PDB file of C-alpha atoms in Angstrom:
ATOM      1  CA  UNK A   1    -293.563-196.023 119.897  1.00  0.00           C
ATOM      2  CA  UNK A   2    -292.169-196.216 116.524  1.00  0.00           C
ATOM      3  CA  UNK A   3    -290.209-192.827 115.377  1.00  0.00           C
ATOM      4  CA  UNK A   4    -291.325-191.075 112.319  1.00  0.00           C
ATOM      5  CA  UNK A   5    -289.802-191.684 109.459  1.00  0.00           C
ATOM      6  CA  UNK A   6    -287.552-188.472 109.837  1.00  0.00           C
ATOM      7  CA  UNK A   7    -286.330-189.492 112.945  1.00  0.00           C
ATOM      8  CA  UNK A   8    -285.474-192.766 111.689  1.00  0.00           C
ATOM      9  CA  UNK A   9    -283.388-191.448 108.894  1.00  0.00           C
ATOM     10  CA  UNK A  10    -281.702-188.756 110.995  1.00  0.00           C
ATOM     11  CA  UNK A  11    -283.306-185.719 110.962  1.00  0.00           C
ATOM     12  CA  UNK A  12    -282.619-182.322 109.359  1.00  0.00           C
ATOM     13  CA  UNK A  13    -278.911-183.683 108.745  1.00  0.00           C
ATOM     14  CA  UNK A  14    -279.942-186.904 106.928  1.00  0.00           C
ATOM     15  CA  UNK A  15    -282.302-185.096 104.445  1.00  0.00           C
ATOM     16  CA  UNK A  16    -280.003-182.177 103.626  1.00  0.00           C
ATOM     17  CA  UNK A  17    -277.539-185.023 102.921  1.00  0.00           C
ATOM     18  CA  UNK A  18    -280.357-186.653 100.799  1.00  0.00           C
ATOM     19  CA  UNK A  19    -281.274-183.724  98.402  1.00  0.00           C
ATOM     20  CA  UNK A  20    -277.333-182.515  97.844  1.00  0.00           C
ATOM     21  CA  UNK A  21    -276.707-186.780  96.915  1.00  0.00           C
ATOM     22  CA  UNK A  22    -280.245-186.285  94.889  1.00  0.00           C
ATOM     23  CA  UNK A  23    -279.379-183.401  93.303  1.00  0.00           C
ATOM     24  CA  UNK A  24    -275.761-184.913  92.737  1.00  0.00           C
ATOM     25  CA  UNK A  25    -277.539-188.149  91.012  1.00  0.00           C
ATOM     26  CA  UNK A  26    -280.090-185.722  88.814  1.00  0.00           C
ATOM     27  CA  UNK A  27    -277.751-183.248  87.446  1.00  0.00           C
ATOM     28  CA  UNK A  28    -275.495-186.807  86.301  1.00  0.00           C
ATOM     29  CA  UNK A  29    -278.335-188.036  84.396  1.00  0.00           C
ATOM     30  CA  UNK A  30    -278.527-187.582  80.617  1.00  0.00           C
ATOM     31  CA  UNK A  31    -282.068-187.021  80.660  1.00  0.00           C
ATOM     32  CA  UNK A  32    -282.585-185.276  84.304  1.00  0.00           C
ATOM     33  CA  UNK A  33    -279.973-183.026  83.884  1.00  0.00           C
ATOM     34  CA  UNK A  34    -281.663-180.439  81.618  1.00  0.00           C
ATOM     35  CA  UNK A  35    -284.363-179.245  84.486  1.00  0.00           C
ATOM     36  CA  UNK A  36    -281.948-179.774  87.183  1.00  0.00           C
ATOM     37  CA  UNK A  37    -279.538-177.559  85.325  1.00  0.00           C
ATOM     38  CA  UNK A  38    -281.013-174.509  84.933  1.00  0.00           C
ATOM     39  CA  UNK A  39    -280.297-170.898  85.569  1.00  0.00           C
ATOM     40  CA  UNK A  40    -283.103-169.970  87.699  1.00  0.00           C
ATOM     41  CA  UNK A  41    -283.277-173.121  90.057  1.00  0.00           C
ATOM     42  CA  UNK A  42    -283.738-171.181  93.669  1.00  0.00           C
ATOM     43  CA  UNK A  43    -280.483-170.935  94.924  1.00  0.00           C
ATOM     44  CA  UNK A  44    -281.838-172.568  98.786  1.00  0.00           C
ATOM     45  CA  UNK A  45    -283.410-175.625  96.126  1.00  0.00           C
ATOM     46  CA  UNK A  46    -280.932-177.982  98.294  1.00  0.00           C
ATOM     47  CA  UNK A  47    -282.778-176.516 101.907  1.00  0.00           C
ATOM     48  CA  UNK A  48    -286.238-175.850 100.436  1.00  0.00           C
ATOM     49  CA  UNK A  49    -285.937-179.867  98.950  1.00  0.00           C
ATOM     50  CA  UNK A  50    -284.767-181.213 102.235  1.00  0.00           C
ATOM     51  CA  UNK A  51    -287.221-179.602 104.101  1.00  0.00           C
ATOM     52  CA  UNK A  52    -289.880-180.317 101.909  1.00  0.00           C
ATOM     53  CA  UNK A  53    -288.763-183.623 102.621  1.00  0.00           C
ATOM     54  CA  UNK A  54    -288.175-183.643 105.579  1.00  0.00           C
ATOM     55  CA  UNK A  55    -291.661-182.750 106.944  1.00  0.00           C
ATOM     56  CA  UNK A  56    -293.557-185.168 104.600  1.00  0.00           C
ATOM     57  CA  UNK A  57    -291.837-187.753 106.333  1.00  0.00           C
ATOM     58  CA  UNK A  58    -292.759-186.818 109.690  1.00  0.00           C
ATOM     59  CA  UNK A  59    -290.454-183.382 110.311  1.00  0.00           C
ATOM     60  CA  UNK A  60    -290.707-180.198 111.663  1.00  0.00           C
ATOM     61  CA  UNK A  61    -293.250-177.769 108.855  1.00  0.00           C
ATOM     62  CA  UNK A  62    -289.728-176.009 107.870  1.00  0.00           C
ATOM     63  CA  UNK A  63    -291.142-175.568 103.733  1.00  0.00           C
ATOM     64  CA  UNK A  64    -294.747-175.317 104.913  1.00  0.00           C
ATOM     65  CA  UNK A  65    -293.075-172.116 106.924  1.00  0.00           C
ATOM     66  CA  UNK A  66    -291.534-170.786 104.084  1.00  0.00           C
ATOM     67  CA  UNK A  67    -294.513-169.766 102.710  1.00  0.00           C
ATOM     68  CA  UNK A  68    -294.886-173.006 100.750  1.00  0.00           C
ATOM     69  CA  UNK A  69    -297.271-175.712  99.978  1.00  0.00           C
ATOM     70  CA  UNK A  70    -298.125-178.481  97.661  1.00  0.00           C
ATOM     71  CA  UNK A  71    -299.529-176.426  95.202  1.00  0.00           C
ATOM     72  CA  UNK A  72    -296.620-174.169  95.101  1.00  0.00           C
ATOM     73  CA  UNK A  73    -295.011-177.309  94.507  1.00  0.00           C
ATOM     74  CA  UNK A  74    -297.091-178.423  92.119  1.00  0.00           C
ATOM     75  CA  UNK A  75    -297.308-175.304  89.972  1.00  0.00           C
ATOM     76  CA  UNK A  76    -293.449-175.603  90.213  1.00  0.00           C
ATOM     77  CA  UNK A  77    -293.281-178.837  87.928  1.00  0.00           C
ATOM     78  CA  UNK A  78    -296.932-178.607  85.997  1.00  0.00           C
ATOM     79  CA  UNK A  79    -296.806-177.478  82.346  1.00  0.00           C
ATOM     80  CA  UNK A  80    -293.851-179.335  81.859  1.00  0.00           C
ATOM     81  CA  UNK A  81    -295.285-181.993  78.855  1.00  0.00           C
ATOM     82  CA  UNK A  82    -294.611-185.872  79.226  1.00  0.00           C
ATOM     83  CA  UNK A  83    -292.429-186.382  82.072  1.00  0.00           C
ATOM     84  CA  UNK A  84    -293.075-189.993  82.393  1.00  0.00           C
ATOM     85  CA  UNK A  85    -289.614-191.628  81.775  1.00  0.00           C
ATOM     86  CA  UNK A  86    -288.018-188.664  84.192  1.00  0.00           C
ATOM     87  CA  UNK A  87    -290.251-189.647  86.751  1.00  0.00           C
ATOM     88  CA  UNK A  88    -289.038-192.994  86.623  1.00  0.00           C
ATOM     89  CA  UNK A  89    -285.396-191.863  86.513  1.00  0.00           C
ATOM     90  CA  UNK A  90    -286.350-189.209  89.557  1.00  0.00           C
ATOM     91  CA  UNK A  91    -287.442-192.491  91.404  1.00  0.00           C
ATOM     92  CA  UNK A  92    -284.207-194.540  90.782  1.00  0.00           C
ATOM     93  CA  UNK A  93    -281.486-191.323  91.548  1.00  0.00           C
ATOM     94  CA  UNK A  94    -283.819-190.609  95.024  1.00  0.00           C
ATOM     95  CA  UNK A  95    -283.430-194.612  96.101  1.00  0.00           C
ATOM     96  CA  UNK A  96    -279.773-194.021  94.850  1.00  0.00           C
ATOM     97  CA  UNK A  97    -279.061-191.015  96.734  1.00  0.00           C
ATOM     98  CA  UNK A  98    -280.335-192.907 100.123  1.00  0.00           C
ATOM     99  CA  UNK A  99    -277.181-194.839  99.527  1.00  0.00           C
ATOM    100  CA  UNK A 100    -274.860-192.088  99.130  1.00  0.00           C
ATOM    101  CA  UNK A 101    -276.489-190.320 101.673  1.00  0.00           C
ATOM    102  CA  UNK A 102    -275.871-192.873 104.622  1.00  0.00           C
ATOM    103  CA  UNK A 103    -279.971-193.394 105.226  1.00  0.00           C
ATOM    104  CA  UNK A 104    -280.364-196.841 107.234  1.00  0.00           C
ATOM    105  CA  UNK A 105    -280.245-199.872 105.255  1.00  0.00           C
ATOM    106  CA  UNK A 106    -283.428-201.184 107.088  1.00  0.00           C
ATOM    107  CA  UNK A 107    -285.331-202.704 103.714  1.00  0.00           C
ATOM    108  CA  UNK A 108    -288.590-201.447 105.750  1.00  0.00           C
ATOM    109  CA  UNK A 109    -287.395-198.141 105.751  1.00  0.00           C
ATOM    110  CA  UNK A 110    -286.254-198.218 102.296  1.00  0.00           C
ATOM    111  CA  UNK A 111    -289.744-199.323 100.748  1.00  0.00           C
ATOM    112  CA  UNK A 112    -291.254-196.858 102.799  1.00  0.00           C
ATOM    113  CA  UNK A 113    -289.442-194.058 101.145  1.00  0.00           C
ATOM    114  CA  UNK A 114    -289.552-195.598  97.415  1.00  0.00           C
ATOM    115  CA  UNK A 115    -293.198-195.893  97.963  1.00  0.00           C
ATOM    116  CA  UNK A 116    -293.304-191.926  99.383  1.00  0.00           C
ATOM    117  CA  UNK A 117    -291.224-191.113  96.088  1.00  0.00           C
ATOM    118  CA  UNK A 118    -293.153-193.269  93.459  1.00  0.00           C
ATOM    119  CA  UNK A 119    -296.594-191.957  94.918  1.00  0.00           C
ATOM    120  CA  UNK A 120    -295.263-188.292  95.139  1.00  0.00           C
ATOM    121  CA  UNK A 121    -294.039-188.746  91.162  1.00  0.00           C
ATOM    122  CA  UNK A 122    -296.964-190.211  90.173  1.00  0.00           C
ATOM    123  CA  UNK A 123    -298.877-186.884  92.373  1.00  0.00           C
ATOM    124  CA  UNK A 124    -296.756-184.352  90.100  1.00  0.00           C
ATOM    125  CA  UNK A 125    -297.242-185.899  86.917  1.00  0.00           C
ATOM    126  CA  UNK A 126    -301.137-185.847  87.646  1.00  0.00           C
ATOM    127  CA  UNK A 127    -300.858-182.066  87.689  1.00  0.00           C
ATOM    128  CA  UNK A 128    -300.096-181.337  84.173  1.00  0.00           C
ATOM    129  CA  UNK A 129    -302.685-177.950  83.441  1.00  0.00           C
ATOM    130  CA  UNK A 130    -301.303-175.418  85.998  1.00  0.00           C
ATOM    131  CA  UNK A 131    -305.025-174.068  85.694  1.00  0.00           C
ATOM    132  CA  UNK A 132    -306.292-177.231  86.997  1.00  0.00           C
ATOM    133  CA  UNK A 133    -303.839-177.356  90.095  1.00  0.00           C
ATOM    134  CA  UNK A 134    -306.655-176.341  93.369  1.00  0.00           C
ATOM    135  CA  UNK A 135    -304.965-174.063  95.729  1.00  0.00           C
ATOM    136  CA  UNK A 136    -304.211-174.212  99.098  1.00  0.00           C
ATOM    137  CA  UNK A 137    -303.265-178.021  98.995  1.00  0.00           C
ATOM    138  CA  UNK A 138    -301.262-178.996 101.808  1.00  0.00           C
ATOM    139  CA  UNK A 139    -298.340-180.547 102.081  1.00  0.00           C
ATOM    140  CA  UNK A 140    -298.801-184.338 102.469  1.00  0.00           C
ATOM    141  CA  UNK A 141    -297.636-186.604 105.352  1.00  0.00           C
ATOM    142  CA  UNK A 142    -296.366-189.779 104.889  1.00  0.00           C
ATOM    143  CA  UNK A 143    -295.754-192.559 107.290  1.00  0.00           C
ATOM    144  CA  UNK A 144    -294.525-196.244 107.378  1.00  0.00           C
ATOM    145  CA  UNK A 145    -297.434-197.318 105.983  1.00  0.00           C
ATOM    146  CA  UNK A 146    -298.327-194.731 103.530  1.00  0.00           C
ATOM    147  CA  UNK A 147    -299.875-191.661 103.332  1.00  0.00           C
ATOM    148  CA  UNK A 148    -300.577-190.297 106.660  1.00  0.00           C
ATOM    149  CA  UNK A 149    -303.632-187.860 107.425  1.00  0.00           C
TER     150      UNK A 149
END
């Protein structure tokens, strides 16, 4: 059987690596360094991001245990006007940060995650109206082949 792809990349270790290289890659961008630089970013963001991560991809429900959800998530990042371009850069510093992170090289397992990142960007900029965000989403699973159910 194949693993998920959390075990493939490593586990809890791999996407803690992941989000601090992420975060690293963000905060070095001219234009994603302004949200990623603020004062009231939760100071677990790096834990809370890897295991948000983490369980998408087929881990343990560490942020869903938090309490947390998608919409949490997505109230998080609504209201935030056109984000388009920053999505785009969020994309590029994520496949980045698999480098710097040490994720496997495997090109399967590296368009598996761009797709998880480009759909999950594409998800958040959907949610602009924090009025219009429905409650209670879950968070999503994702899989080798896409989104999981």
């Amino acid at each position: 059987m194949r693993p998920t792809l959390y075990e493939y990349a490593g586990g809890d270790a791999a996407f803690l690596a992941l989000a601090t290289a992420h975060h690293a890659r963000c905060l070095a961008d001219p234009e994603l360094n302004h949200p990623f630089s603020h004062g009231d970013l939760n100071p677990a963001h790096l834990e809370r991001l890897a295991a948000y991560w983490a369980e998408v991809l087929g881990g343990p429900p560490r942020y869903s245990a938090l309490p947390a959800d998608q919409t949490s998530l997505l109230l998080l990042h609504a209201g935030n006007g056109d984000m388009s371009d920053l999505g785009r850069r969020f994309v590029e510093c994520f496949v980045r940060a698999a480098d710097d992170a040490g994720l496997p090289e495997d090109p399967e397992f590296r368009a598996a995650l761009r797709s998880y990142m480009e759909w999950a960007v594409a998800d958040v900029l959907s949610h602009e109206d924090r009025d219009a965000v429905p409650e209670g989403i879950p968070v999503p699973r994702w899989s080798w082949d896409g989104p999981a159910t």
